[in-house]
Amino acid sequence: GQHLITAIAEQMFGFKTTSWELARQRSVIELDTPSMTAEQIEALERSVNEKIRERVPVIVRELAADDPEIETVRSRGLPDDHTGPVRVVDIKGIDSNMCCGTHVSNLSDLQVIKLLGTEKGKKNKTNLVFLAGNRVLKSIEQSHSTEKALTSLLKNGPGEHVEAVKRLQSSVKLLQKNNLNLLRDIAVLIARDFKSKPVQSQLFVLHRKEGDSEFMNIIANEIGTEETLLFLTVGDEKEAGLFLLAGPVEAVESLGPRVAELLGGRGAGKRGRFQGKATKMSRRGEVQALLQEFISHRSPEA
């Protein structure tokens, strides 16, 4: 399949093959061109499949290394230490190429070739992605299975899948925006409620599953951290999440790394805030006990 695509691409457009990768799932041919148009890809695919349907013979020959015909065969050259005959694979009337690999006896054995499109390659090169033979059938089977699953989930036909997903994406974006606005409002209200109390505690602890870093920082900004030590967490109550320790600079610098260690996480901080990710949110109680002990032993001057 690679030989056929390479030969036709050069004949039709002058695109030389500079390298290739024949993989289990899909294969790639690197072409010496900055780009290929959709029309060129379509024409190339149509042409290679015409050759397959024409049942063009593939013949394997062995030539002597000094045979003048060697000069007419497409190759990257023989190794300096090569000895013995040279194996040449001919696609009758299309290509003659040095190769030591296994080949079909007739192009019809390839069944079909599907060009999946191009990807950006090295400088001024284009990677042409393709499937051949049974890989095309497997790809169709996988695509059909995905299509059936989407039809069931989206409750519409395959032709409407893209529009349905676009509508879902728009809905999700709107919900996320509304959710973010509500979280911001809740954060402000939580902070105002704390500040409205006649006697404010030196330690403020809060966990909210739906929150994020901005949610925690809004609370810290609204409450103020000059006098109050804040320990805020968001995410799963027993597994992973985010944390924020905010308060007097000296206290946070001293306690931050210990809090991160207790929560099985990592963090960093500056100017009275230490925040990061945690993997053991179930140990929040231990952190709260640590902070309570710190406050109870803190001198009035601190």
PDB file of N, CA, C and O in Angstrom, residues 119-146:
ATOM      1  N   GLU A 119      -1.233  15.519   8.368  1.00  0.00           N
ATOM      2  CA  GLU A 119      -0.802  16.154   9.606  1.00  0.00           C
ATOM      3  C   GLU A 119       0.470  16.934   9.313  1.00  0.00           C
ATOM      4  O   GLU A 119       1.216  16.591   8.394  1.00  0.00           O
ATOM      5  N   LYS A 120       0.716  17.953  10.115  1.00  0.00           N
ATOM      6  CA  LYS A 120       1.929  18.754   9.923  1.00  0.00           C
ATOM      7  C   LYS A 120       3.147  17.902  10.208  1.00  0.00           C
ATOM      8  O   LYS A 120       3.237  17.240  11.238  1.00  0.00           O
ATOM      9  N   GLY A 121       4.089  17.906   9.279  1.00  0.00           N
ATOM     10  CA  GLY A 121       5.302  17.125   9.451  1.00  0.00           C
ATOM     11  C   GLY A 121       6.493  18.000   9.803  1.00  0.00           C
ATOM     12  O   GLY A 121       6.336  19.087  10.366  1.00  0.00           O
ATOM     13  N   LYS A 122       7.675  17.534   9.485  1.00  0.00           N
ATOM     14  CA  LYS A 122       8.875  18.332   9.704  1.00  0.00           C
ATOM     15  C   LYS A 122       8.836  19.552   8.783  1.00  0.00           C
ATOM     16  O   LYS A 122       7.905  19.722   8.005  1.00  0.00           O
ATOM     17  N   LYS A 123       9.858  20.384   8.872  1.00  0.00           N
ATOM     18  CA  LYS A 123       9.871  21.622   8.087  1.00  0.00           C
ATOM     19  C   LYS A 123       9.641  21.339   6.607  1.00  0.00           C
ATOM     20  O   LYS A 123      10.358  20.551   5.984  1.00  0.00           O
ATOM     21  N   ASN A 124       8.596  21.980   6.066  1.00  0.00           N
ATOM     22  CA  ASN A 124       8.238  21.862   4.653  1.00  0.00           C
ATOM     23  C   ASN A 124       7.865  20.440   4.235  1.00  0.00           C
ATOM     24  O   ASN A 124       7.951  20.087   3.059  1.00  0.00           O
ATOM     25  N   LYS A 125       7.452  19.607   5.201  1.00  0.00           N
ATOM     26  CA  LYS A 125       7.014  18.245   4.908  1.00  0.00           C
ATOM     27  C   LYS A 125       5.569  18.063   5.394  1.00  0.00           C
ATOM     28  O   LYS A 125       5.090  18.770   6.274  1.00  0.00           O
ATOM     29  N   THR A 126       4.884  17.100   4.789  1.00  0.00           N
ATOM     30  CA  THR A 126       3.502  16.778   5.164  1.00  0.00           C
ATOM     31  C   THR A 126       3.394  15.279   5.423  1.00  0.00           C
ATOM     32  O   THR A 126       3.882  14.474   4.634  1.00  0.00           O
ATOM     33  N   ASN A 127       2.753  14.911   6.517  1.00  0.00           N
ATOM     34  CA  ASN A 127       2.522  13.508   6.826  1.00  0.00           C
ATOM     35  C   ASN A 127       1.134  13.098   6.316  1.00  0.00           C
ATOM     36  O   ASN A 127       0.121  13.652   6.748  1.00  0.00           O
ATOM     37  N   LEU A 128       1.114  12.142   5.421  1.00  0.00           N
ATOM     38  CA  LEU A 128      -0.130  11.625   4.865  1.00  0.00           C
ATOM     39  C   LEU A 128      -0.487  10.336   5.609  1.00  0.00           C
ATOM     40  O   LEU A 128       0.278   9.375   5.603  1.00  0.00           O
ATOM     41  N   VAL A 129      -1.649  10.338   6.263  1.00  0.00           N
ATOM     42  CA  VAL A 129      -2.067   9.198   7.090  1.00  0.00           C
ATOM     43  C   VAL A 129      -2.986   8.295   6.265  1.00  0.00           C
ATOM     44  O   VAL A 129      -3.902   8.779   5.599  1.00  0.00           O
ATOM     45  N   PHE A 130      -2.739   6.975   6.327  1.00  0.00           N
ATOM     46  CA  PHE A 130      -3.565   6.074   5.522  1.00  0.00           C
ATOM     47  C   PHE A 130      -3.807   4.742   6.214  1.00  0.00           C
ATOM     48  O   PHE A 130      -3.085   4.342   7.131  1.00  0.00           O
ATOM     49  N   LEU A 131      -4.847   4.059   5.759  1.00  0.00           N
ATOM     50  CA  LEU A 131      -5.154   2.693   6.171  1.00  0.00           C
ATOM     51  C   LEU A 131      -5.231   1.839   4.919  1.00  0.00           C
ATOM     52  O   LEU A 131      -5.603   2.320   3.851  1.00  0.00           O
ATOM     53  N   ALA A 132      -4.909   0.559   5.057  1.00  0.00           N
ATOM     54  CA  ALA A 132      -5.001  -0.349   3.911  1.00  0.00           C
ATOM     55  C   ALA A 132      -5.575  -1.685   4.356  1.00  0.00           C
ATOM     56  O   ALA A 132      -5.379  -2.118   5.498  1.00  0.00           O
ATOM     57  N   GLY A 133      -6.307  -2.335   3.454  1.00  0.00           N
ATOM     58  CA  GLY A 133      -6.797  -3.693   3.686  1.00  0.00           C
ATOM     59  C   GLY A 133      -7.727  -3.808   4.878  1.00  0.00           C
ATOM     60  O   GLY A 133      -8.655  -3.011   5.063  1.00  0.00           O
ATOM     61  N   ASN A 134      -7.477  -4.824   5.712  1.00  0.00           N
ATOM     62  CA  ASN A 134      -8.347  -5.103   6.851  1.00  0.00           C
ATOM     63  C   ASN A 134      -8.408  -3.956   7.854  1.00  0.00           C
ATOM     64  O   ASN A 134      -9.384  -3.831   8.594  1.00  0.00           O
ATOM     65  N   ARG A 135      -7.374  -3.126   7.887  1.00  0.00           N
ATOM     66  CA  ARG A 135      -7.398  -1.993   8.819  1.00  0.00           C
ATOM     67  C   ARG A 135      -8.528  -1.020   8.472  1.00  0.00           C
ATOM     68  O   ARG A 135      -9.080  -0.362   9.344  1.00  0.00           O
ATOM     69  N   VAL A 136      -8.857  -0.925   7.202  1.00  0.00           N
ATOM     70  CA  VAL A 136      -9.981  -0.080   6.787  1.00  0.00           C
ATOM     71  C   VAL A 136     -11.281  -0.649   7.344  1.00  0.00           C
ATOM     72  O   VAL A 136     -12.125   0.072   7.882  1.00  0.00           O
ATOM     73  N   LEU A 137     -11.451  -1.980   7.235  1.00  0.00           N
ATOM     74  CA  LEU A 137     -12.656  -2.627   7.742  1.00  0.00           C
ATOM     75  C   LEU A 137     -12.765  -2.475   9.254  1.00  0.00           C
ATOM     76  O   LEU A 137     -13.848  -2.214   9.789  1.00  0.00           O
ATOM     77  N   LYS A 138     -11.653  -2.631   9.951  1.00  0.00           N
ATOM     78  CA  LYS A 138     -11.664  -2.476  11.408  1.00  0.00           C
ATOM     79  C   LYS A 138     -12.008  -1.045  11.800  1.00  0.00           C
ATOM     80  O   LYS A 138     -12.733  -0.806  12.764  1.00  0.00           O
ATOM     81  N   SER A 139     -11.491  -0.093  11.044  1.00  0.00           N
ATOM     82  CA  SER A 139     -11.781   1.310  11.329  1.00  0.00           C
ATOM     83  C   SER A 139     -13.267   1.603  11.144  1.00  0.00           C
ATOM     84  O   SER A 139     -13.883   2.313  11.944  1.00  0.00           O
ATOM     85  N   ILE A 140     -13.852   1.050  10.083  1.00  0.00           N
ATOM     86  CA  ILE A 140     -15.281   1.245   9.839  1.00  0.00           C
ATOM     87  C   ILE A 140     -16.095   0.617  10.965  1.00  0.00           C
ATOM     88  O   ILE A 140     -17.086   1.193  11.442  1.00  0.00           O
ATOM     89  N   GLU A 141     -15.681  -0.560  11.412  1.00  0.00           N
ATOM     90  CA  GLU A 141     -16.391  -1.235  12.506  1.00  0.00           C
ATOM     91  C   GLU A 141     -16.347  -0.404  13.785  1.00  0.00           C
ATOM     92  O   GLU A 141     -17.357  -0.239  14.476  1.00  0.00           O
ATOM     93  N   GLN A 142     -15.165   0.151  14.095  1.00  0.00           N
ATOM     94  CA  GLN A 142     -15.032   0.989  15.281  1.00  0.00           C
ATOM     95  C   GLN A 142     -15.884   2.246  15.165  1.00  0.00           C
ATOM     96  O   GLN A 142     -16.555   2.650  16.124  1.00  0.00           O
ATOM     97  N   SER A 143     -15.859   2.856  13.981  1.00  0.00           N
ATOM     98  CA  SER A 143     -16.650   4.073  13.771  1.00  0.00           C
ATOM     99  C   SER A 143     -18.142   3.782  13.887  1.00  0.00           C
ATOM    100  O   SER A 143     -18.898   4.578  14.453  1.00  0.00           O
ATOM    101  N   HIS A 144     -18.565   2.628  13.373  1.00  0.00           N
ATOM    102  CA  HIS A 144     -19.981   2.266  13.442  1.00  0.00           C
ATOM    103  C   HIS A 144     -20.407   2.019  14.888  1.00  0.00           C
ATOM    104  O   HIS A 144     -21.511   2.417  15.299  1.00  0.00           O
ATOM    105  N   SER A 145     -19.537   1.379  15.663  1.00  0.00           N
ATOM    106  CA  SER A 145     -19.849   1.146  17.081  1.00  0.00           C
ATOM    107  C   SER A 145     -19.988   2.463  17.824  1.00  0.00           C
ATOM    108  O   SER A 145     -20.895   2.650  18.644  1.00  0.00           O
ATOM    109  N   THR A 146     -19.082   3.391  17.523  1.00  0.00           N
ATOM    110  CA  THR A 146     -19.162   4.721  18.147  1.00  0.00           C
ATOM    111  C   THR A 146     -20.438   5.434  17.732  1.00  0.00           C
ATOM    112  O   THR A 146     -21.107   6.073  18.552  1.00  0.00           O
TER     113      THR A 146
END
